[in-house]
Coordinates of C-alpha atoms and ligand atoms in Angstrom, one line a residue:
M1 CA -18.8 22.4 -18.8
S2 CA -19.6 25.9 -19.9
L3 CA -19.2 27.2 -16.4
I4 CA -15.7 25.7 -16.3
A5 CA -14.8 27.2 -19.7
E6 CA -16.1 30.6 -18.7
E7 CA -14.1 30.7 -15.6
I8 CA -10.9 29.2 -16.9
I9 CA -10.7 31.7 -19.7
T10 CA -10.0 34.5 -17.2
F11 CA -6.7 32.7 -16.2
S12 CA -4.4 33.7 -19.0
S13 CA -1.6 31.5 -17.6
V14 CA -3.9 28.4 -17.8
L15 CA -4.8 29.3 -21.4
K16 CA -1.1 29.6 -22.2
M17 CA -0.2 26.4 -20.5
A18 CA -2.9 24.6 -22.4
Y19 CA -1.8 26.2 -25.6
N20 CA 1.8 25.1 -25.0
L21 CA 0.7 21.6 -24.2
L22 CA -1.4 21.1 -27.3
T23 CA 0.9 22.9 -29.8
G24 CA 3.9 20.9 -28.6
R25 CA 4.4 19.3 -32.0
E26 CA 5.1 22.5 -33.8
Y27 CA 7.4 23.8 -31.0
L28 CA 9.3 20.5 -31.0
K29 CA 9.7 20.5 -34.7
R30 CA 11.1 24.0 -34.6
K31 CA 13.5 23.0 -31.8
K32 CA 14.7 19.8 -33.6
F33 CA 15.0 21.0 -37.2
R34 CA 15.7 24.7 -37.0
E35 CA 17.6 24.9 -33.7
K36 CA 19.1 21.5 -34.0
K37 CA 18.2 20.6 -30.4
K38 CA 18.0 17.0 -29.3
L39 CA 14.6 15.7 -28.2
V40 CA 14.7 13.5 -25.1
G41 CA 11.7 11.4 -24.1
V42 CA 10.8 11.6 -20.4
S43 CA 8.0 10.4 -18.3
L44 CA 7.0 10.9 -14.6
A45 CA 8.9 14.0 -13.7
F46 CA 12.4 13.1 -14.7
S47 CA 13.2 15.9 -17.0
D48 CA 15.9 17.7 -15.0
L49 CA 19.1 16.3 -16.5
A50 CA 17.8 16.8 -20.1
F51 CA 17.0 20.4 -19.4
A52 CA 20.5 21.0 -17.8
A53 CA 22.0 19.4 -20.9
G54 CA 20.4 22.0 -23.1
A55 CA 18.2 19.2 -24.7
V56 CA 14.4 19.4 -25.0
P57 CA 12.6 16.9 -22.8
V58 CA 9.3 15.7 -24.1
F59 CA 6.5 13.6 -22.7
P60 CA 5.9 11.5 -25.8
I61 CA 2.2 12.1 -26.3
R62 CA 3.0 15.8 -26.9
M63 CA 4.7 14.9 -30.3
H64 CA 1.2 14.3 -31.7
T65 CA -0.9 16.7 -33.5
F66 CA -4.0 17.7 -31.6
E67 CA -6.8 18.4 -34.1
I68 CA -8.7 20.7 -31.9
S69 CA -5.9 23.1 -31.3
K70 CA -7.0 25.4 -34.2
Y71 CA -8.8 27.8 -31.9
L72 CA -5.9 27.9 -29.5
A73 CA -3.5 28.2 -32.4
Y74 CA -5.6 31.3 -33.4
L75 CA -5.3 32.6 -29.9
G76 CA -1.7 31.8 -29.9
S77 CA -1.2 34.0 -33.0
A78 CA -3.3 36.7 -31.5
S79 CA -1.2 36.5 -28.3
S80 CA 2.0 37.1 -30.2
I81 CA 0.5 40.4 -31.3
F82 CA -1.6 41.5 -28.3
G83 CA 0.0 39.5 -25.4
W84 CA -1.8 36.7 -23.5
K85 CA -3.3 38.9 -20.9
N86 CA -5.1 40.9 -23.5
V87 CA -6.3 37.8 -25.3
S88 CA -7.7 36.5 -22.1
S89 CA -9.5 39.8 -21.3
F90 CA -10.7 40.0 -24.9
L91 CA -12.3 36.5 -24.6
S92 CA -14.0 37.4 -21.3
F93 CA -15.3 40.6 -22.9
V94 CA -16.6 38.7 -26.0
K95 CA -18.1 36.1 -23.8
N96 CA -20.0 38.7 -21.7
L97 CA -21.4 40.2 -24.9
G98 CA -23.1 36.9 -25.4
I99 CA -22.3 36.6 -29.1
S100 CA -23.3 33.0 -29.5
E101 CA -21.0 31.8 -32.2
I102 CA -17.9 33.3 -30.6
S103 CA -19.2 32.3 -27.2
K104 CA -19.5 28.7 -28.4
I105 CA -15.9 28.8 -29.6
V106 CA -14.7 30.2 -26.3
D107 CA -16.6 27.6 -24.4
G108 CA -15.2 24.9 -26.5
I109 CA -11.6 25.8 -26.0
I110 CA -10.8 24.4 -22.6
E111 CA -13.4 21.6 -22.8
D112 CA -11.7 20.6 -26.0
V113 CA -8.2 20.7 -24.4
I114 CA -9.2 18.2 -21.8
D115 CA -11.3 16.1 -24.2
T116 CA -8.6 16.1 -26.9
I117 CA -5.9 15.0 -24.5
N118 CA -8.1 12.2 -23.2
K119 CA -9.1 11.1 -26.6
K120 CA -5.4 10.9 -27.5
Y121 CA -4.7 9.0 -24.4
N122 CA -7.3 6.4 -25.3
E123 CA -6.0 6.3 -28.9
M124 CA -2.5 5.6 -27.6
Y125 CA -3.9 3.0 -25.2
D126 CA -5.6 1.2 -28.1
L127 CA -2.4 1.3 -30.2
G128 CA -0.5 -0.2 -27.3
I129 CA -3.0 -3.1 -27.0
E130 CA -3.0 -3.6 -30.8
N131 CA 0.7 -4.0 -30.6
G132 CA 0.4 -6.8 -28.2
I133 CA 1.4 -5.0 -25.0
S134 CA 1.7 -6.9 -21.8
S135 CA -1.6 -7.1 -19.9
D136 CA 0.5 -6.4 -16.8
F137 CA 0.7 -2.8 -17.9
C138 CA -1.6 -0.1 -16.4
Y139 CA -3.5 2.4 -18.5
G140 CA -0.6 5.0 -18.3
L141 CA 2.0 2.5 -19.5
K142 CA -0.1 1.2 -22.3
S143 CA -0.7 4.8 -23.5
L144 CA 3.0 5.5 -23.2
V145 CA 3.9 2.5 -25.3
G146 CA 1.3 3.6 -27.9
A147 CA 2.9 7.1 -28.0
H148 CA 6.4 5.6 -28.5
I149 CA 5.1 3.3 -31.3
S150 CA 3.5 6.2 -33.1
K151 CA 6.0 9.0 -32.6
G152 CA 9.0 7.6 -30.6
R153 CA 11.2 7.6 -33.7
N154 CA 11.3 11.4 -33.6
L155 CA 13.3 11.2 -30.3
D156 CA 17.0 11.4 -30.2
A157 CA 17.1 9.7 -26.8
C158 CA 15.0 8.4 -23.9
L159 CA 16.0 9.2 -20.4
N160 CA 15.0 6.1 -18.3
V161 CA 15.0 6.5 -14.6
T162 CA 14.0 3.3 -12.8
I163 CA 11.3 3.3 -10.0
R164 CA 9.9 0.7 -7.7
C165 CA 7.4 -0.5 -10.3
S166 CA 8.7 -3.5 -12.3
A167 CA 6.1 -2.9 -15.0
Y168 CA 7.4 0.7 -15.5
N169 CA 11.0 -0.6 -15.7
K170 CA 9.8 -3.3 -18.2
Y171 CA 8.1 -0.6 -20.3
M172 CA 11.4 1.4 -20.4
E173 CA 13.3 -1.9 -21.4
S174 CA 10.8 -2.3 -24.3
L175 CA 11.6 1.1 -25.8
K176 CA 14.8 -0.1 -27.5
I177 CA 12.7 -2.7 -29.4
I178 CA 9.9 -0.3 -30.3
N179 CA 12.4 2.2 -31.9
Q180 CA 16.0 1.4 -32.5
D181 CA 17.2 4.9 -33.2
P182 CA 16.8 6.8 -29.9
K183 CA 19.7 6.3 -27.5
Q184 CA 18.6 4.8 -24.3
I185 CA 20.1 6.6 -21.3
W186 CA 19.6 5.0 -18.0
V187 CA 19.7 6.1 -14.4
D188 CA 19.3 3.0 -12.2
I189 CA 18.1 3.6 -8.7
P190 CA 18.6 0.8 -6.2
P191 CA 15.2 -0.3 -4.9
R192 CA 16.2 0.3 -1.3
N193 CA 18.5 2.6 0.7
I194 CA 21.1 0.0 1.5
G195 CA 24.6 1.1 2.5
N196 CA 26.1 2.9 -0.5
A197 CA 22.8 3.6 -2.4
L198 CA 23.6 7.3 -2.6
E199 CA 27.0 6.6 -4.0
I200 CA 25.6 4.2 -6.6
I201 CA 22.9 6.7 -7.8
T202 CA 25.5 9.6 -7.9
D203 CA 27.6 7.4 -10.2
N204 CA 24.6 6.5 -12.3
V205 CA 23.6 10.2 -12.6
S206 CA 27.2 11.1 -13.6
N207 CA 27.1 8.5 -16.3
A208 CA 23.8 9.7 -17.6
I209 CA 25.2 13.3 -17.7
R210 CA 28.2 12.0 -19.7
E211 CA 25.8 10.3 -22.2
L212 CA 23.7 13.5 -22.5
E213 CA 26.9 15.5 -23.1
N214 CA 27.8 13.1 -25.9
L215 CA 24.3 13.4 -27.3
T216 CA 24.1 17.2 -27.3
G217 CA 27.7 18.1 -27.7
N218 CA 27.3 20.4 -24.6
T219 CA 29.2 20.2 -21.4
I220 CA 27.0 20.1 -18.3
T221 CA 28.7 22.2 -15.7
D222 CA 27.8 22.2 -12.0
N223 CA 26.5 25.7 -12.5
Q224 CA 24.3 24.7 -15.3
L225 CA 22.8 22.0 -13.1
R226 CA 22.3 24.5 -10.3
E227 CA 20.7 27.0 -12.6
H228 CA 18.2 24.4 -13.8
F229 CA 17.5 23.2 -10.3
K230 CA 16.8 26.8 -9.3
I231 CA 14.1 27.0 -12.0
S232 CA 12.6 23.6 -11.1
N233 CA 12.6 24.6 -7.4
Q234 CA 10.5 27.6 -8.3
V235 CA 8.1 25.4 -10.3
K236 CA 7.8 23.1 -7.3
K237 CA 7.3 26.1 -4.9
S238 CA 4.4 27.4 -7.0
Y239 CA 2.9 23.9 -7.4
K240 CA 3.0 23.4 -3.6
T241 CA 1.4 26.9 -3.1
I242 CA -1.5 25.9 -5.3
I243 CA -1.8 22.4 -3.8
Y244 CA -1.6 23.5 -0.2
D245 CA -2.2 27.2 0.3
I246 CA -4.8 27.9 -2.3
S247 CA -6.6 24.6 -2.2
A248 CA -6.9 24.8 1.6
S249 CA -8.6 28.2 1.4
D250 CA -12.3 28.6 2.0
F251 CA -12.6 30.8 -1.0
Y252 CA -11.5 29.6 -4.4
P253 CA -10.5 31.8 -7.3
C254 CA -12.9 29.8 -9.5
N255 CA -15.4 27.0 -9.1
P256 CA -13.9 23.9 -7.6
A257 CA -14.4 21.8 -10.8
T258 CA -12.3 24.4 -12.7
F259 CA -9.7 24.3 -9.9
S260 CA -9.5 20.5 -10.2
E261 CA -9.1 20.9 -13.9
I262 CA -6.2 23.2 -13.4
L263 CA -4.6 20.7 -11.0
A264 CA -5.1 18.0 -13.6
L265 CA -3.4 20.2 -16.2
L266 CA -0.5 20.8 -13.8
S267 CA -0.2 17.1 -13.1
L268 CA 0.1 16.3 -16.8
T269 CA 2.4 19.2 -17.7
F270 CA 4.7 18.7 -14.7
Q271 CA 6.3 15.8 -16.5
D272 CA 8.2 17.8 -19.1
Y273 CA 7.3 21.4 -18.2
N274 CA 5.9 21.6 -21.7
S275 CA 9.5 21.3 -22.9
N276 CA 10.5 24.7 -21.8
S277 CA 11.3 25.1 -18.1
I278 CA 11.7 28.9 -18.0
R279 CA 8.4 29.5 -19.8
Y280 CA 6.7 26.9 -17.6
R281 CA 8.1 28.5 -14.4
D282 CA 6.9 31.9 -15.4
N283 CA 3.5 30.6 -16.2
L284 CA 3.1 28.9 -12.9
I285 CA 4.3 32.0 -11.0
S286 CA 1.6 34.0 -13.0
L287 CA -1.0 31.4 -12.2
V288 CA -0.4 31.8 -8.5
D289 CA -0.5 35.6 -8.8
E290 CA -3.7 35.4 -10.9
M291 CA -5.3 33.1 -8.3
R292 CA -4.3 35.3 -5.4
E293 CA -5.5 38.4 -7.2
R294 CA -8.9 36.9 -7.8
I295 CA -9.2 35.8 -4.2
R296 CA -8.2 39.2 -3.0
K297 CA -10.9 40.8 -5.2
G298 CA -13.5 38.3 -4.1
I299 CA -13.8 36.8 -7.6
G300 CA -14.5 33.1 -7.3
M301 CA -16.5 30.9 -5.0
D302 CA -17.0 30.3 -1.3
V303 CA -16.2 26.6 -0.9
S304 CA -16.1 26.5 2.9
K305 CA -19.0 24.1 3.1
M306 CA -17.6 21.8 0.4
P307 CA -15.7 18.7 1.7
R308 CA -12.1 18.4 0.4
I309 CA -11.7 15.1 -1.4
F310 CA -8.2 14.0 -2.1
V311 CA -8.2 11.9 -5.3
T312 CA -5.1 9.9 -6.0
P313 CA -3.2 8.4 -7.7
I314 CA -3.9 9.9 -11.2
F315 CA -0.6 9.7 -12.9
G316 CA -1.1 6.2 -14.2
G317 CA -4.5 7.0 -15.5
W318 CA -7.8 8.0 -13.9
E319 CA -11.3 9.0 -15.0
P320 CA -11.2 12.8 -15.7
K321 CA -14.9 13.1 -15.1
T322 CA -14.2 12.5 -11.4
H323 CA -13.9 16.1 -10.3
D324 CA -17.0 17.2 -12.2
I325 CA -19.1 14.4 -10.5
I326 CA -17.6 15.3 -7.1
Y327 CA -18.4 18.9 -7.7
E328 CA -22.0 18.1 -8.7
L329 CA -22.3 16.1 -5.5
G330 CA -21.2 19.0 -3.4
G331 CA -17.5 18.4 -2.9
R332 CA -14.1 19.6 -4.3
A333 CA -11.5 17.2 -5.7
I334 CA -7.9 17.8 -5.1
Y335 CA -5.1 16.1 -7.1
A336 CA -1.6 16.2 -5.6
D337 CA 0.3 13.1 -7.0
W338 CA 3.7 14.7 -7.4
E339 CA 3.7 15.7 -3.8
V340 CA 2.8 12.1 -2.7
I341 CA 5.6 10.5 -4.5
K342 CA 8.0 13.4 -3.5
F343 CA 8.8 14.6 -6.9
S344 CA 8.0 18.1 -5.8
E345 CA 10.9 18.3 -3.2
E346 CA 13.3 21.1 -3.9
I347 CA 17.0 20.4 -4.6
P348 CA 19.6 22.3 -2.6
V349 CA 21.6 24.6 -4.9
A350 CA 24.2 26.1 -2.5
N351 CA 27.6 26.6 -4.2
H352 CA 29.5 24.4 -1.7
L353 CA 27.2 21.4 -2.5
N354 CA 27.8 19.0 -5.3
P355 CA 24.7 19.3 -7.5
V356 CA 25.1 15.8 -9.0
E357 CA 25.1 14.3 -5.5
E358 CA 22.1 16.6 -4.5
Y359 CA 20.2 15.3 -7.5
A360 CA 21.1 11.7 -6.5
R361 CA 19.8 12.5 -3.0
F362 CA 16.6 13.8 -4.4
L363 CA 16.1 10.6 -6.4
L364 CA 16.9 8.5 -3.4
N365 CA 14.6 10.4 -1.2
A366 CA 11.7 10.0 -3.7
T367 CA 12.4 6.3 -3.8
V368 CA 12.8 5.8 -0.1
S369 CA 10.0 8.0 1.3
G370 CA 7.9 9.1 -1.7
I371 CA 6.9 6.6 -4.3
G372 CA 8.3 4.2 -1.7
C373 CA 10.3 1.0 -1.5
D374 CA 7.3 -0.8 -0.1
N375 CA 3.6 -0.3 0.6
D376 CA 4.2 0.8 4.2
T377 CA 6.3 3.8 3.0
L378 CA 3.9 4.6 0.2
T379 CA 0.8 4.6 2.3
D380 CA 2.6 6.8 4.9
S381 CA 3.2 9.2 2.1
Y382 CA -0.5 9.3 1.1
L383 CA -1.3 9.9 4.7
R384 CA 1.2 12.7 5.1
V385 CA -0.3 14.5 2.1
A386 CA -3.9 13.9 3.1
K387 CA -3.1 15.3 6.6
K388 CA -1.4 18.4 5.1
L389 CA -4.3 19.0 2.7
N390 CA -6.7 18.7 5.6
A391 CA -8.7 16.2 3.5
D392 CA -12.2 15.3 4.5
G393 CA -12.2 12.2 2.4
L394 CA -9.9 10.1 0.2
I395 CA -10.6 8.4 -3.1
F396 CA -8.1 5.9 -4.3
F397 CA -7.8 4.9 -8.0
Q398 CA -7.0 1.2 -8.4
L399 CA -5.7 0.6 -11.8
F400 CA -6.4 -2.5 -13.7
G401 CA -3.0 -4.1 -14.4
C402 CA -1.1 -2.3 -11.6
H403 CA 0.5 -4.7 -9.2
S404 CA 2.7 -2.1 -7.6
I405 CA 0.7 0.8 -6.2
S406 CA -2.9 -0.4 -6.5
N407 CA -2.4 -3.2 -4.1
C408 CA -1.6 -0.9 -1.2
Y409 CA -5.2 0.2 -0.8
T410 CA -6.1 -2.3 2.0
M411 CA -3.2 -1.0 4.0
L412 CA -4.0 2.6 3.2
R413 CA -7.7 2.2 4.2
E414 CA -6.7 0.7 7.5
K415 CA -4.2 3.6 8.2
V416 CA -6.7 6.2 7.1
R417 CA -9.4 4.7 9.4
R418 CA -7.0 4.6 12.3
E419 CA -5.1 7.8 12.0
L420 CA -7.3 10.2 10.1
E421 CA -10.8 8.9 10.7
I422 CA -12.1 10.2 7.4
P423 CA -14.1 8.2 4.8
T424 CA -12.2 6.5 2.0
T425 CA -13.2 4.5 -1.0
A426 CA -11.5 2.8 -4.0
I427 CA -12.5 3.1 -7.6
T428 CA -11.3 0.6 -10.2
F429 CA -10.1 2.1 -13.5
N430 CA -9.3 0.5 -16.8
K431 CA -9.8 3.1 -19.5
I432 CA -11.1 6.7 -19.8
G433 CA -14.9 6.8 -20.4
E434 CA -15.5 3.2 -19.3
N435 CA -17.9 2.6 -16.4
I436 CA -18.8 6.3 -15.8
E437 CA -22.3 5.3 -14.6
Q438 CA -20.9 2.8 -12.2
M439 CA -18.5 5.4 -10.9
K440 CA -21.3 8.0 -10.5
T441 CA -23.2 5.5 -8.3
R442 CA -20.1 4.8 -6.3
L443 CA -19.2 8.5 -5.8
G444 CA -22.8 9.2 -5.0
A445 CA -22.8 6.7 -2.1
F446 CA -19.4 8.1 -1.0
M447 CA -20.4 11.7 -1.0
E448 CA -23.6 10.8 1.0
M449 CA -21.2 10.4 4.0
F450 CA -20.6 14.1 4.1
K451 CA -24.3 15.1 4.4
Ligands
LIG501 S1 0.2 2.9 -12.0 FE1 1.1 1.0 -11.2 S2 1.7 -0.2 -13.0 FE2 1.4 1.9 -13.6 S3 3.4 2.8 -13.5 FE3 2.3 3.3 -11.6 S4 3.0 1.7 -10.2 FE4 3.5 1.0 -12.3

C-alpha cells in the first residue's frame, strides 16, 4: 500500500477530494446550523435538483465522523494557510527525506481514507442487519439503511428517485419509518418508455421542484437549473476524460492500483459531489490537469503490457482489494459504473430548451438505455462501455441479495463471448473483507488467461 500512498500524495486534487469526503460531518454541520441550509439525503447520483434548490445534498454515510481524519484535518488546516498544492509538495518533500515517523503518517493517509470508508460501510451494513433489514437487500442498500438509522434524523429531506430495482425502491419506502422528520420527496420514473413517459417524469420533476422550494424557501428558476446543469456537465466531462482518455492511455500518471483507487474515490463521491458541486467540479478539473501534466513529464508508469480489466458493477458494493490483487497479477482494473448506467450523460442547457424537461429526458434516458428497463438493455450498456474502454477482460460482481442487476450475468457473458471475444468471470460478493482468499484464487485463474 505504501507505493499507492506515495504516488497518490502528489495529486493534491485527490488529497482534497478525500479530505472533503471524510470531513463531511463538520462541513454539513456548518451548513445546517450556521448557514441554515437544508440537508437533503441522496444516493446513486440524483443530487441535481437539491443543488439547484440551494440545498445541500448528502450521501448519508458522510454524516458520520471518520476517526482517522485527524491527519487529513491537520492537512486541511495547513492547506487553508499554505494552499493544497503546497501541502502536497511539502508531503512529497518530507517523504523523500525519509523521515520515518512523518513518512509513516503520510503513508497512512490515503490507506486510512479507503480503509476508514470501508470500515464504516461494514459498520453500517451490520447496523442494517441488526435492525432486521430485508435479506433481499444488497450490501449497498443494507449499508444505506444503517446510515439512515444512525444519522438520518439530521436530514431535512430525502430525495427519492425510483429506478428499475424494486429493492432500491423498497429501501426508499422504508425511510419514512426509519426517521419520521425528514420530508420524503419523490420523483417517480415509469419503468418503461411507454407513450407519455417523458410527460409523466417532467410532471414528477416539477412536483419535486415545488417541494424543494417549500423546503428551502428558495425559488428554483430555469436559469438556476441551467447553471447547476452546466456545473454537473463539467463534472461529467472530466469524469469521462479520466475513464476513457486517461485510462485508455499506455502511460499512466501513477501506478494502476493508485489509478483504480482514484476511480473508486470518484465513484463514491460522484453521488453527492461531496456536498459542494462547484468545489467538486474544480477539483476534478484540477485532477485531469494534474494527470495530464504528469503524463506529459513522463511521471508515472508504462502500462502498455498490462491488460485492461473492466470491473463492474461496484456501486452496490464490491471488494475494494480487487484492484490491488489485479495489479499484483499484472493487470489494471477500471471502474466506470456511472457511465454504464448513463448517469454521466450531459444535460442540454441551451436557453430555448426547457431545463425541467431536459432533466426528465436525462432520467428517462438513464432508465431506458442505461440502468435499463430489462437485462437486455443493461447488458448492452455493459458491452458499450467495455468496447469504448477497449477492455481486455471483464469482471462482474454478483451481489448477494441483488435480484435485479446480478442476474443479468449469464446474458452478459454470452454477449461478451459473442461480440467482444474477451475473457469474463463473475465474483460473488456479500460483505467487504469476506472471502478475500477465495477471490484471490478466482482472480489468479482469470488473470492466467492473459499470459
Ligand atoms: S445492486 Fe442490485 S439490489 Fe442493490 S440497488 Fe443495485 S440493482 Fe438493487
